[in-house]
Short mmCIF file of C-alpha atoms in Angstrom, two decimals:
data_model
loop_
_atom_site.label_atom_id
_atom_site.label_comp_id
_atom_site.label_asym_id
_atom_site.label_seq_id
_atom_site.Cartn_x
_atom_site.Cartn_y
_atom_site.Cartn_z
CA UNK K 1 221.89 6.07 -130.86
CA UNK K 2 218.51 7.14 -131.92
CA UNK K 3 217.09 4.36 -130.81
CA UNK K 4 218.54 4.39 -127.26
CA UNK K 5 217.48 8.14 -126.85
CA UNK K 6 213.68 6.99 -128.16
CA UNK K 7 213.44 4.29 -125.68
CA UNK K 8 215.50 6.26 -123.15
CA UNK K 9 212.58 9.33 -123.84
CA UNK K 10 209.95 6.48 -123.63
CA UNK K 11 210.81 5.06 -120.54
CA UNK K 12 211.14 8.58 -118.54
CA UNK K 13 207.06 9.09 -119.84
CA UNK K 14 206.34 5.85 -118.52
CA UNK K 15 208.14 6.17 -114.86
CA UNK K 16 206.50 10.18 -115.00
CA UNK K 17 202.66 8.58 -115.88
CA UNK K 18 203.21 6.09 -113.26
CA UNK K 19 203.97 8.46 -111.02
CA UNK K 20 200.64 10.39 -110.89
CA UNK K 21 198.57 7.59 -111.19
CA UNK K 22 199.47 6.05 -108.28
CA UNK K 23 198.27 9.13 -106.28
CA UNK K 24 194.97 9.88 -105.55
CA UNK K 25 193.75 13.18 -106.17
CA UNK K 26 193.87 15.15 -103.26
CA UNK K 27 191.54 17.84 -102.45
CA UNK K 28 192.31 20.36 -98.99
CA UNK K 29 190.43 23.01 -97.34
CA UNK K 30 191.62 25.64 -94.77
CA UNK K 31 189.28 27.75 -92.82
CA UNK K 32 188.09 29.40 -89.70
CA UNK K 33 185.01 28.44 -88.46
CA UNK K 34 183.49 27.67 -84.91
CA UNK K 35 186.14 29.43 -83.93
CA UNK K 36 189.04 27.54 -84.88
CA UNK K 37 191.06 27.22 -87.77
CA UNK K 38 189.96 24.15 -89.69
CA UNK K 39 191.71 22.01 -92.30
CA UNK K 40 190.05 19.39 -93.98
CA UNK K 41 191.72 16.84 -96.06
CA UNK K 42 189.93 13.99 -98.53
CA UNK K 43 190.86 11.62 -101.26
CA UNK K 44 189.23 10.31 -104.62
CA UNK K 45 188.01 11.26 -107.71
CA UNK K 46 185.44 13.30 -105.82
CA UNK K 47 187.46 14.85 -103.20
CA UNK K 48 186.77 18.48 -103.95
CA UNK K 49 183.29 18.48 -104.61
CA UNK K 50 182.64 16.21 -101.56
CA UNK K 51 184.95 18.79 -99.60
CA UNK K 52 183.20 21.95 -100.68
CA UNK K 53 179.36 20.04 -99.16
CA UNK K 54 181.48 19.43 -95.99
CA UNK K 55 182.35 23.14 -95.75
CA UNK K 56 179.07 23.88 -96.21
CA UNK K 57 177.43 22.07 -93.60
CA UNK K 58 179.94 23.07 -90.85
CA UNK K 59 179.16 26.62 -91.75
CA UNK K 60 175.35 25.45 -91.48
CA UNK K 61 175.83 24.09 -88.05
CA UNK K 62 178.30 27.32 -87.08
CA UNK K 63 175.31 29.23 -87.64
CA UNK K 64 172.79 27.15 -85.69
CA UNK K 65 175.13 26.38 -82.68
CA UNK K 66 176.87 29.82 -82.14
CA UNK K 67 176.54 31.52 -78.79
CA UNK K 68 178.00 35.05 -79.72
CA UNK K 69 175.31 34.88 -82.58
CA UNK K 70 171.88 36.01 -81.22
CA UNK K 71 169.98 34.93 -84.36
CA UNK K 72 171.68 30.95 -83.79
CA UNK K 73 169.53 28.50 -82.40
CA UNK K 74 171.57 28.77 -79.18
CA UNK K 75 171.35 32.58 -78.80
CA UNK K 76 167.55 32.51 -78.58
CA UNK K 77 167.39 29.90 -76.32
CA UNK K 78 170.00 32.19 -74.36
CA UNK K 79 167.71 34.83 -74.62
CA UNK K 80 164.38 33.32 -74.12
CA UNK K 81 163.75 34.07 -70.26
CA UNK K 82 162.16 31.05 -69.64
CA UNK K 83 160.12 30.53 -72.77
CA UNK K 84 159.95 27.47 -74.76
CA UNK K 85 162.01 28.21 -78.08
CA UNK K 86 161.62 26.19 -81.41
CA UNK K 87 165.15 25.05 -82.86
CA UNK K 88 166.49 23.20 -85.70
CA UNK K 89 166.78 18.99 -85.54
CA UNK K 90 170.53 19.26 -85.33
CA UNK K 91 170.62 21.67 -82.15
CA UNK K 92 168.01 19.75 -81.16
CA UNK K 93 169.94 16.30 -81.02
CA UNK K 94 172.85 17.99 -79.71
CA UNK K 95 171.32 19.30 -76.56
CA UNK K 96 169.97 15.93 -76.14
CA UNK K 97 172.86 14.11 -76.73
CA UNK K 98 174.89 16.41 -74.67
CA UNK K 99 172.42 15.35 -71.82
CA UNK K 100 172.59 11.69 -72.52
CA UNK K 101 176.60 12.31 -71.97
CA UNK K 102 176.23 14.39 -68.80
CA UNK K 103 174.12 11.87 -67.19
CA UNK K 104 176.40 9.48 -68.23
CA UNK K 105 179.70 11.07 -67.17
CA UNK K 106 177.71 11.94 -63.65
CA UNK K 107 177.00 15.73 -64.63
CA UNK K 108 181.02 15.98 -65.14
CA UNK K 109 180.04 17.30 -68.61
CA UNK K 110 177.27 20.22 -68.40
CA UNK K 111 176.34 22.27 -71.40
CA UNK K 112 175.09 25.08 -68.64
CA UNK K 113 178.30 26.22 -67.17
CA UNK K 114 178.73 29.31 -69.63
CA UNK K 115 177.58 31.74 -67.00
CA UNK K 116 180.43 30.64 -64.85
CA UNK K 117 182.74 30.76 -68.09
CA UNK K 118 181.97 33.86 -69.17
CA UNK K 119 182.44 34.93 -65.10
CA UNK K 120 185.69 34.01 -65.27
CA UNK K 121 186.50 36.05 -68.52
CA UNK K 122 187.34 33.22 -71.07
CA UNK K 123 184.37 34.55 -73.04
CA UNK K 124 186.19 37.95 -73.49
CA UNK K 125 189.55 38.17 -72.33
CA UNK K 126 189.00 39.68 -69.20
CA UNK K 127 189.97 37.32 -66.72
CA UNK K 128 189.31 37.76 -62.88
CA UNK K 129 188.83 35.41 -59.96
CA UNK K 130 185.35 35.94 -59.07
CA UNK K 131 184.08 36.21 -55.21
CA UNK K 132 182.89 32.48 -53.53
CA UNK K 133 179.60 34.70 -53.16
CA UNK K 134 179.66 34.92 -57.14
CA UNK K 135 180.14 31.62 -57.83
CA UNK K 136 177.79 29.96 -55.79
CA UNK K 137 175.01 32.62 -57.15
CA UNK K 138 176.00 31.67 -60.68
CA UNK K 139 176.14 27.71 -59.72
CA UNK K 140 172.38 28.21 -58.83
CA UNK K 141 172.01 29.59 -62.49
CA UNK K 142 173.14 26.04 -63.72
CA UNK K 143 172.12 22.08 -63.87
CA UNK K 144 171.90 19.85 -67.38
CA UNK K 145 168.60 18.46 -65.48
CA UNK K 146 166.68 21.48 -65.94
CA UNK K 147 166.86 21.81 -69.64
CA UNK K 148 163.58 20.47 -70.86
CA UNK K 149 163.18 19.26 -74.59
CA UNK K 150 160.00 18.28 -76.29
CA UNK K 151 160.22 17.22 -80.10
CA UNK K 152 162.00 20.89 -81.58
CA UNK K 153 160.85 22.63 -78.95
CA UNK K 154 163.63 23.40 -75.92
CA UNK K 155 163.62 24.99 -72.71
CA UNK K 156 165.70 26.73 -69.81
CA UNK K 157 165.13 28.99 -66.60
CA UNK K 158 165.59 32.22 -66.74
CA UNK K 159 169.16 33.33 -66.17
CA UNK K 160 170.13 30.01 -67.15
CA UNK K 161 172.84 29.59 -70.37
CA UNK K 162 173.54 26.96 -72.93
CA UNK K 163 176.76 26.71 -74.60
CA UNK K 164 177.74 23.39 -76.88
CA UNK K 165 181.50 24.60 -77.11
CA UNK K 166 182.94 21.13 -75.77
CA UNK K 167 180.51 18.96 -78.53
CA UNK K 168 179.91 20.97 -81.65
CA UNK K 169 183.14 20.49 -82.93
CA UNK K 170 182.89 16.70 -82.36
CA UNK K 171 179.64 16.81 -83.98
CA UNK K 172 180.33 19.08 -86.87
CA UNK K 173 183.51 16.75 -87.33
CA UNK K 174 180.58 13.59 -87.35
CA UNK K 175 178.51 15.19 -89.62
CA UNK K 176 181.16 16.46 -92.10
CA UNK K 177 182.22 12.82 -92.12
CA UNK K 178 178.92 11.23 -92.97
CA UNK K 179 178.72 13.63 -95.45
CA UNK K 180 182.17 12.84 -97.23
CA UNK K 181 181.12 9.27 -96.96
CA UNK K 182 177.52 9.88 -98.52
CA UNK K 183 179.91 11.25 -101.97
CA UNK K 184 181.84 8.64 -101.85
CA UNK K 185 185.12 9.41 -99.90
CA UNK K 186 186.76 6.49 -98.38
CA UNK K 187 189.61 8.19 -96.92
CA UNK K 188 190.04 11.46 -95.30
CA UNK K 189 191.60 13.40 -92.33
CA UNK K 190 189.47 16.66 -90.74
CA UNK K 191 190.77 18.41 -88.30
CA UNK K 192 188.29 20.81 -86.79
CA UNK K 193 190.71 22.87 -84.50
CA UNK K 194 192.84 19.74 -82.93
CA UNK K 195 189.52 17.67 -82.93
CA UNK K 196 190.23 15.03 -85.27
CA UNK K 197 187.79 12.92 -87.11
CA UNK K 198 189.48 10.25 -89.86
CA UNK K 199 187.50 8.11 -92.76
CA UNK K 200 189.13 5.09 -93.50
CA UNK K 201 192.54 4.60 -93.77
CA UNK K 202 195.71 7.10 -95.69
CA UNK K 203 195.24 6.50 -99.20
CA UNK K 204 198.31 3.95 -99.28
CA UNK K 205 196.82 1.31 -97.09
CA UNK K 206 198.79 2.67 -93.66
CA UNK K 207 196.64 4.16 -90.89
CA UNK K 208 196.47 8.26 -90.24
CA UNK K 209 199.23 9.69 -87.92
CA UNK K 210 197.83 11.96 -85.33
CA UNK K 211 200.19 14.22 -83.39
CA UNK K 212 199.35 14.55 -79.64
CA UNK K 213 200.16 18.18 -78.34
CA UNK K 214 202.80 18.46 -75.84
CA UNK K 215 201.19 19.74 -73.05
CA UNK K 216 204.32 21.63 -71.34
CA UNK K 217 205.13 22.68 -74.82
CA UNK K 218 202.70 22.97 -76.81
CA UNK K 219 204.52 24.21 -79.56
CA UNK K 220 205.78 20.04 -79.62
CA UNK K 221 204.33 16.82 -80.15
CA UNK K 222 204.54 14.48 -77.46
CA UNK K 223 203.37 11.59 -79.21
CA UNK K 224 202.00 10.80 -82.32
CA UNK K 225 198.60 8.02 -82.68
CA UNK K 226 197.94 5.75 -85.56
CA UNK K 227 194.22 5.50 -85.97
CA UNK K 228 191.61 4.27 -88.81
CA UNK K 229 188.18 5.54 -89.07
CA UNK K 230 188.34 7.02 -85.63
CA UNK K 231 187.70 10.36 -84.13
CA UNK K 232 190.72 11.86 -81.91
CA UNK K 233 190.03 14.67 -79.32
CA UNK K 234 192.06 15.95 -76.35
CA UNK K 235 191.09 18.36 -73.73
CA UNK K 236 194.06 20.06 -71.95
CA UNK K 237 194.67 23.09 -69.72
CA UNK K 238 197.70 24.49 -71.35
CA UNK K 239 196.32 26.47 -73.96
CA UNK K 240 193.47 28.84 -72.97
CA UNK K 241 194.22 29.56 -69.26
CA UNK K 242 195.42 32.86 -67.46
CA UNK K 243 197.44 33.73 -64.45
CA UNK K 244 196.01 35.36 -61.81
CA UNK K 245 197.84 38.13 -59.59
CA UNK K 246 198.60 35.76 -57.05
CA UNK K 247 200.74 33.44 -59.69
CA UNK K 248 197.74 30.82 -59.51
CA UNK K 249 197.14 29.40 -63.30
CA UNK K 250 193.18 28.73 -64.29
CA UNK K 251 192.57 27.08 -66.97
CA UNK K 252 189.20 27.61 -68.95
CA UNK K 253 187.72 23.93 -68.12
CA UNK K 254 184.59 24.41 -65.03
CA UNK K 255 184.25 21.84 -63.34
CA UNK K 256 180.56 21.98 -62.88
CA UNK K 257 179.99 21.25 -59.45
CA UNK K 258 182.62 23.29 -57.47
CA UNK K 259 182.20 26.53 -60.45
CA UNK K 260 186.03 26.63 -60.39
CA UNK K 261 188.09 25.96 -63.21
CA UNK K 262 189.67 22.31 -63.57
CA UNK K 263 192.80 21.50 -60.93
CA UNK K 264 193.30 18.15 -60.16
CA UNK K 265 196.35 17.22 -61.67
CA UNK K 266 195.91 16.64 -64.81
CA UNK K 267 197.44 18.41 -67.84
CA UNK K 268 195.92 16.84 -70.85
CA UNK K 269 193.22 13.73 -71.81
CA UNK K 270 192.80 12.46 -75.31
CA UNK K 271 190.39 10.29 -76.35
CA UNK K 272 190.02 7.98 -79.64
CA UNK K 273 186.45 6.22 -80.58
CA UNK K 274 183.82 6.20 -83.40
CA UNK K 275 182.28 9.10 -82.51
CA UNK K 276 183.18 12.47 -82.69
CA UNK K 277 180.57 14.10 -80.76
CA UNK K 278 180.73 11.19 -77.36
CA UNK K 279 184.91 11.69 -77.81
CA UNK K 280 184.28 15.38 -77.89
CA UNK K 281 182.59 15.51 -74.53
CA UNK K 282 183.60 12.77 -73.22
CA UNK K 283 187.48 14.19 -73.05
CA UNK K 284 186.05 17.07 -70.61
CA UNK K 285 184.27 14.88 -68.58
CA UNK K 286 187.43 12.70 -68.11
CA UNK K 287 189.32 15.59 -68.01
CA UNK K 288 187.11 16.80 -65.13
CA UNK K 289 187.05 13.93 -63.17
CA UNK K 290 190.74 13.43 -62.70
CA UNK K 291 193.09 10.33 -62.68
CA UNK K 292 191.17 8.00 -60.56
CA UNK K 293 187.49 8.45 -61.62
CA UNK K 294 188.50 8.80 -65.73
CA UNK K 295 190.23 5.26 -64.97
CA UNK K 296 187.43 4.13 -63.10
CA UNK K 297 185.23 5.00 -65.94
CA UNK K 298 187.08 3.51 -68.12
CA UNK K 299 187.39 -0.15 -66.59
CA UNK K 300 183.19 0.42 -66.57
CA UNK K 301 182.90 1.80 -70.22
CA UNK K 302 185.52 0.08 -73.04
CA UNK K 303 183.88 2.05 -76.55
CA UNK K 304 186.73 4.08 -76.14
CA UNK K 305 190.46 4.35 -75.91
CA UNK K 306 192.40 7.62 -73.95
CA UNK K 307 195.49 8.79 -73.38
CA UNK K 308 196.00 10.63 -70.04
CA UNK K 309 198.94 13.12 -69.14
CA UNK K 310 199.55 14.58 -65.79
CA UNK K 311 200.69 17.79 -64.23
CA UNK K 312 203.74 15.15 -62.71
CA UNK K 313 204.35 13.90 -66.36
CA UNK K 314 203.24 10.48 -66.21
CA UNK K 315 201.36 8.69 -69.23
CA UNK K 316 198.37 6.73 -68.91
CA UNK K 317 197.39 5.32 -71.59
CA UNK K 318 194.95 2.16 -72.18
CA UNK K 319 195.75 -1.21 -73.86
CA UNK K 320 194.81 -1.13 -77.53
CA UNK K 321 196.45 2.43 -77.75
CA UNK K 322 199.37 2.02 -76.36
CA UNK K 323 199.90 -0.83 -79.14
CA UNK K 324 199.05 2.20 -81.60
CA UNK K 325 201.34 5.16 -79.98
CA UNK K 326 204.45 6.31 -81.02
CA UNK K 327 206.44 8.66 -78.30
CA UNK K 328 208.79 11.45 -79.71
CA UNK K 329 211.23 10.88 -77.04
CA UNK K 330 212.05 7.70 -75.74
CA UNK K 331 212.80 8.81 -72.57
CA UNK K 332 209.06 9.01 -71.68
CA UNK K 333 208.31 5.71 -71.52
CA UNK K 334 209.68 5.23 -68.44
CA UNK K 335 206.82 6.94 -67.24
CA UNK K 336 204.02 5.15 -69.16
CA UNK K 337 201.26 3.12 -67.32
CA UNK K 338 199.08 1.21 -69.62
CA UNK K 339 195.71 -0.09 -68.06
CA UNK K 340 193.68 -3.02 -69.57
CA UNK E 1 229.09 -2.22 -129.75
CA UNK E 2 225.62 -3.71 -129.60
CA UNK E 3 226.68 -4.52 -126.07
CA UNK E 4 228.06 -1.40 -125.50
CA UNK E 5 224.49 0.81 -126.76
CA UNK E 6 222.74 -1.25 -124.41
CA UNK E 7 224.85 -1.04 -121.38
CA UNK E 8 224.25 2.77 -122.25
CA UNK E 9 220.47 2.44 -122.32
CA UNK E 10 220.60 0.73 -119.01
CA UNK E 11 222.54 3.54 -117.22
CA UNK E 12 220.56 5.72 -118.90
CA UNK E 13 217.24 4.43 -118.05
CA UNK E 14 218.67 4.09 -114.45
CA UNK E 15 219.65 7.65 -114.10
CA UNK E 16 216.35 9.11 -115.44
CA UNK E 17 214.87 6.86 -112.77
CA UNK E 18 216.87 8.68 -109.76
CA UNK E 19 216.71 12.13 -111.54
CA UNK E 20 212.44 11.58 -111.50
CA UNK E 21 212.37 10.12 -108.36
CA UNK E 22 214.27 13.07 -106.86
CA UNK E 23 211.54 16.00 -108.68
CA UNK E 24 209.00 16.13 -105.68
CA UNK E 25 211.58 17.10 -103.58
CA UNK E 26 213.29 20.00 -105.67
CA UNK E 27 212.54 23.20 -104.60
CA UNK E 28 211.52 22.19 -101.18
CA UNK E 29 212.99 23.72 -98.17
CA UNK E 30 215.06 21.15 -96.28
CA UNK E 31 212.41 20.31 -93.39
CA UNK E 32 212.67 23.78 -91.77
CA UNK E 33 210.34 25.70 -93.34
CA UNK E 34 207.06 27.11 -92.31
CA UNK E 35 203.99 28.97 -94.16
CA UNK E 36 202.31 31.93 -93.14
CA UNK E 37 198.74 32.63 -93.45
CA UNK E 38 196.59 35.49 -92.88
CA UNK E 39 192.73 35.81 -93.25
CA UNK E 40 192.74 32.55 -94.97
CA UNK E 41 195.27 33.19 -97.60
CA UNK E 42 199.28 31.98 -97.79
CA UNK E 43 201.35 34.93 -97.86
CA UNK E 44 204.41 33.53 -97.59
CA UNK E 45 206.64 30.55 -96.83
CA UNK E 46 209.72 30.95 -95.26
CA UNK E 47 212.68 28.53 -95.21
CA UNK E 48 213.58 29.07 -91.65
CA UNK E 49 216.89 27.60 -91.90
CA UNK E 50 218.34 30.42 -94.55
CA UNK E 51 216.25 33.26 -92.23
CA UNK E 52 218.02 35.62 -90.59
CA UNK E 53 217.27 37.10 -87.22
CA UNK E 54 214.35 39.63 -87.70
CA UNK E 55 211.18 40.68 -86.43
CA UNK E 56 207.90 41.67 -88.59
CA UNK E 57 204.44 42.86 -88.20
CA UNK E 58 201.20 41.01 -89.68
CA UNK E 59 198.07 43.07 -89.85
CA UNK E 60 194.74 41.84 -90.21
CA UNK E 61 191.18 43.52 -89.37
CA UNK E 62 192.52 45.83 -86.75
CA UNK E 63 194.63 43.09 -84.93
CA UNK E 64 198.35 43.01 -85.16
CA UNK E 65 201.22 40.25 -84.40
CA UNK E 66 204.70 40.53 -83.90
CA UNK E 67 206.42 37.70 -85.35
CA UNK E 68 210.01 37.11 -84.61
CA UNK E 69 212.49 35.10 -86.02
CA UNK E 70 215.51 34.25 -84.22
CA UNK E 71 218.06 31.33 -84.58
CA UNK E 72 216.23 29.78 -87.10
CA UNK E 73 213.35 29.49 -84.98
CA UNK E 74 209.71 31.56 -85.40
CA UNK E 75 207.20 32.71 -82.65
CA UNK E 76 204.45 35.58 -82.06
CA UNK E 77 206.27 37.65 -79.54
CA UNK E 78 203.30 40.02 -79.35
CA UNK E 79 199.76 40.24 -80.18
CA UNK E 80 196.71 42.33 -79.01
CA UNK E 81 194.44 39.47 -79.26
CA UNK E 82 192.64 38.82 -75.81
CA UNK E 83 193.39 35.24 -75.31
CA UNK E 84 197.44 35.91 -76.45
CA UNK E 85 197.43 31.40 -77.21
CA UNK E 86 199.59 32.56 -80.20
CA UNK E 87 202.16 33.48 -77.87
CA UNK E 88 201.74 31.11 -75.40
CA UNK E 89 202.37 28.07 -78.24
CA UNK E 90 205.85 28.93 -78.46
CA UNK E 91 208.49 28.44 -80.87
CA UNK E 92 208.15 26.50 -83.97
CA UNK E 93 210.95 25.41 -86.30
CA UNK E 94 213.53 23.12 -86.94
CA UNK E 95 213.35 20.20 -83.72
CA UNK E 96 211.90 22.47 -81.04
CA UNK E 97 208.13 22.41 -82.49
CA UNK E 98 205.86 21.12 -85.17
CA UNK E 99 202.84 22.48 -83.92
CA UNK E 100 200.76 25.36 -85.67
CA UNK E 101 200.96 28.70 -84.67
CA UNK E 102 197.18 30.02 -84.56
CA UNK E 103 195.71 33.44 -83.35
CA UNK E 104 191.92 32.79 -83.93
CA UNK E 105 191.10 37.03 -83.37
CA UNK E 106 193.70 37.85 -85.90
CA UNK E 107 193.36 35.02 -88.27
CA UNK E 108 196.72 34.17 -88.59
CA UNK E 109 198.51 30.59 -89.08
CA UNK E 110 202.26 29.63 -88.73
CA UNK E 111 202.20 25.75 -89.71
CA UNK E 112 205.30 23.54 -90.54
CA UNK E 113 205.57 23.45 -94.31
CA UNK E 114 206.15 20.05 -94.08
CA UNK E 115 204.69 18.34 -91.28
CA UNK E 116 205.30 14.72 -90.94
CA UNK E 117 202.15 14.10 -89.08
CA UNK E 118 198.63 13.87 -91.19
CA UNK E 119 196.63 15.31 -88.48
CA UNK E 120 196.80 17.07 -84.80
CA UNK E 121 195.06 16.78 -81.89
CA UNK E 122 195.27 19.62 -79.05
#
């Protein structure tokens, strides 16, 4: 009987070893930053200390990027009055790729709409419809074209704003990336408020499972995406909006050529790609441009996939994802389009 | 008896098997449980299916949210942040929601304990 307890003992230390060694070690961080809550997952022997330079240079780019912050690169170009203002490489690229994307997306995307933003109170809470009068006044105070950058060296007319709010998560999510890949990590999840960028695939060879946010419930998933190595982002208009005293919902997207906030039917876009930053802006320029120009766009641009949901609660949803998408309730299907 | 021992060994070996295979799962809430966190920190979990109908205050830099728990479900039912998306997310627990909680003023978090998803996107 000894000898059936020994081997009995032995083989419960060999099932318990081979247990944790076929984990990885796992290494998480939660945190608030760009103002979000963040939560960064990674894998691998050095998951932690990778995760702790990751922290560190989203913090970094918090501080360079910040518009509430008058010492960040962006609140002295705010505050320049015209005058050229020297910034930091990484604002600099931003701003210029943020052009790039606006030319791109046919001014749909415009890093100068914060005047108008902060107009319509989703700066600070206090929301109001502002007069036509106001708007068009403000509309004058805006236009990607005039931002001028040389080298470092940026900028913008007087009374004009920059704001990076719909690409520095995107590209703090890119750069936290590289960075986890630079020490080694080959897999990894971060989720920089709902703006998703993964390395690699899970740590047991299947691909990440991203939950979509039901947009007329956002407390639910609507449908959840299997990606590798991709960056996931969705703009919507159910989560920072307000109701005006007529019962009219704005939602806190501008649509930089009418000053107004986003209504044209949709209720959420989400777009998958290898780039954080160009799937960061690129869902508010799709989300701007409604149904028909986003799908135009898309049968003219394929480096991307998306995932369209309208006010009416139909799906749109291209090829290659809908191969990847799993729907919470079967039910919705029905009401899936998928476009080549 | 030689037969016998080693007919013993095998059930033996085959029980310790289940037994270890069940030990990441003891002690966890049965799918329906959510943590709380404030200012960065877990202050609680709470296994939403034992809960019982109440309503609590969380406190953090001057801001305040009412949480309330009712049928086994959780939601902020008030907060003086200015953008009030805490409340607007909803309920959370059991099948009606698996999304986070967040009030960004207030620093608070309500997230499924056990979320079957790896990431979200909203």
């Amino acid at each position: 009987m000894k000898k059936a307890a020994v081997l009995f003992g032995i083989s419960l230390l060999s099932l318990l070893c081979g247990c944790n060694i076929s984990e990885e070690p796992c290494a998480k961080k939660d945190f608030f930053a760009m103002d979000t809550y963040m939560t960064l997952t990674a894998y691998g022997d050095n998951a932690e200390a990778a995760l702790d330079r990751a922290c560190s240079e989203i913090t970094r780019l918090e501080g360079l990027f910040s518009v509430t912050d008058k010492n960040s690169d962006i609140g002295r170009i705010n505050s320049s009055r015209g005058q050229p203002v020297e910034i930091s490489t990484d604002t600099a690229k931003l701003i210029s790729r943020s052009s790039k994307l606006s030319e791109f997306t046919d001014g749909t995307l415009d890093i100068t709409v914060y005047p108008l933003v902060r107009e319509w109170g989703f700066t600070t809470g206090n929301y109001a419809v502002p007069t036509d009068k106001k708007i068009n006044e403000l509309l004058g105070s805006t236009g990607y074209l005039n931002i001028s950058i040389n080298d470092n060296k940026v900028t913008i007319p007087e009374n004009y704003q920059l704001d990076l709010g719909s690409v520095a998560k995107g590209y703090a999510g890119e750069r936290a990336a590289e960075i986890l890949k630079e020490e080694g990590v080959t897999s990894a999840i971060l989720s920089l408020g709902g703006n998703v960028q993964t390395i690699g695939e899970k740590p047991d060879g299947t691909p990440w499972r991203v939950a979509v946010t039901d947009p007329f419930s956002p407390s639910d998933t609507i449908c959840t995406l299997s990606v590798i190595d991709k960056a996931v982002v969705t703009s919507g208009n159910y989560q920072r909006y307000f109701v005006s005293e007529d019962g009219k919902k704005y939602c806190h997207i501008i649509d930089p050529k009418t000053g107004y906030p986003v209504d044209n039917g949709l209720a959420s876009v989400t777009v998958t790609g290898d780039s954080g930053t160009y799937c960061d802006g690129l869902s508010t320029a799709l989300f701007v441009m409604g149904e028909e120009k986003a799908t135009a766009f898309r049968n003219e641009h394929r480096d991307f996939d998306m995932l369209i949901i309208t006010e009416d609660g139909r799906i749109i949803i291209t090829e290659s994802l809908s191969e990847n998408v799993e729907f919470t309730d079967n039910t919705i299907t029905q009401k899936v389009e998928v476009i080549k | 008896m030689k037969k016998n021992k080693m007919f013993i060994i095998i059930i033996a070996v085959i029980f310790g098997t289940a037994l270890i295979c069940s030990l990441p799962i003891w002690g966890k809430p049965r799918g329906n449980a959510v943590n709380i966190r404030s200012g960065g920190e877990l202050i609680c979990t709470i296994d939403l299916s034992e809960a019982e109908d109440c309503e609590f205050d969380i406190k953090w830099g001057g801001g305040v949210n009412t949480i309330e728990i009712k049928d086994h479900m959780i939601h902020v039912k008030e907060a003086d942040c200015p953008d009030g998306i805490c409340i607007k997310t909803g309920w959370i627990g059991g099948e009606n929601g698996t999304a986070p909680i967040v009030c960004l003023p207030n620093r608070l978090v309500i997230e499924p304990a056990d979320d079957t998803s790896d990431g979200r996107t909203r």
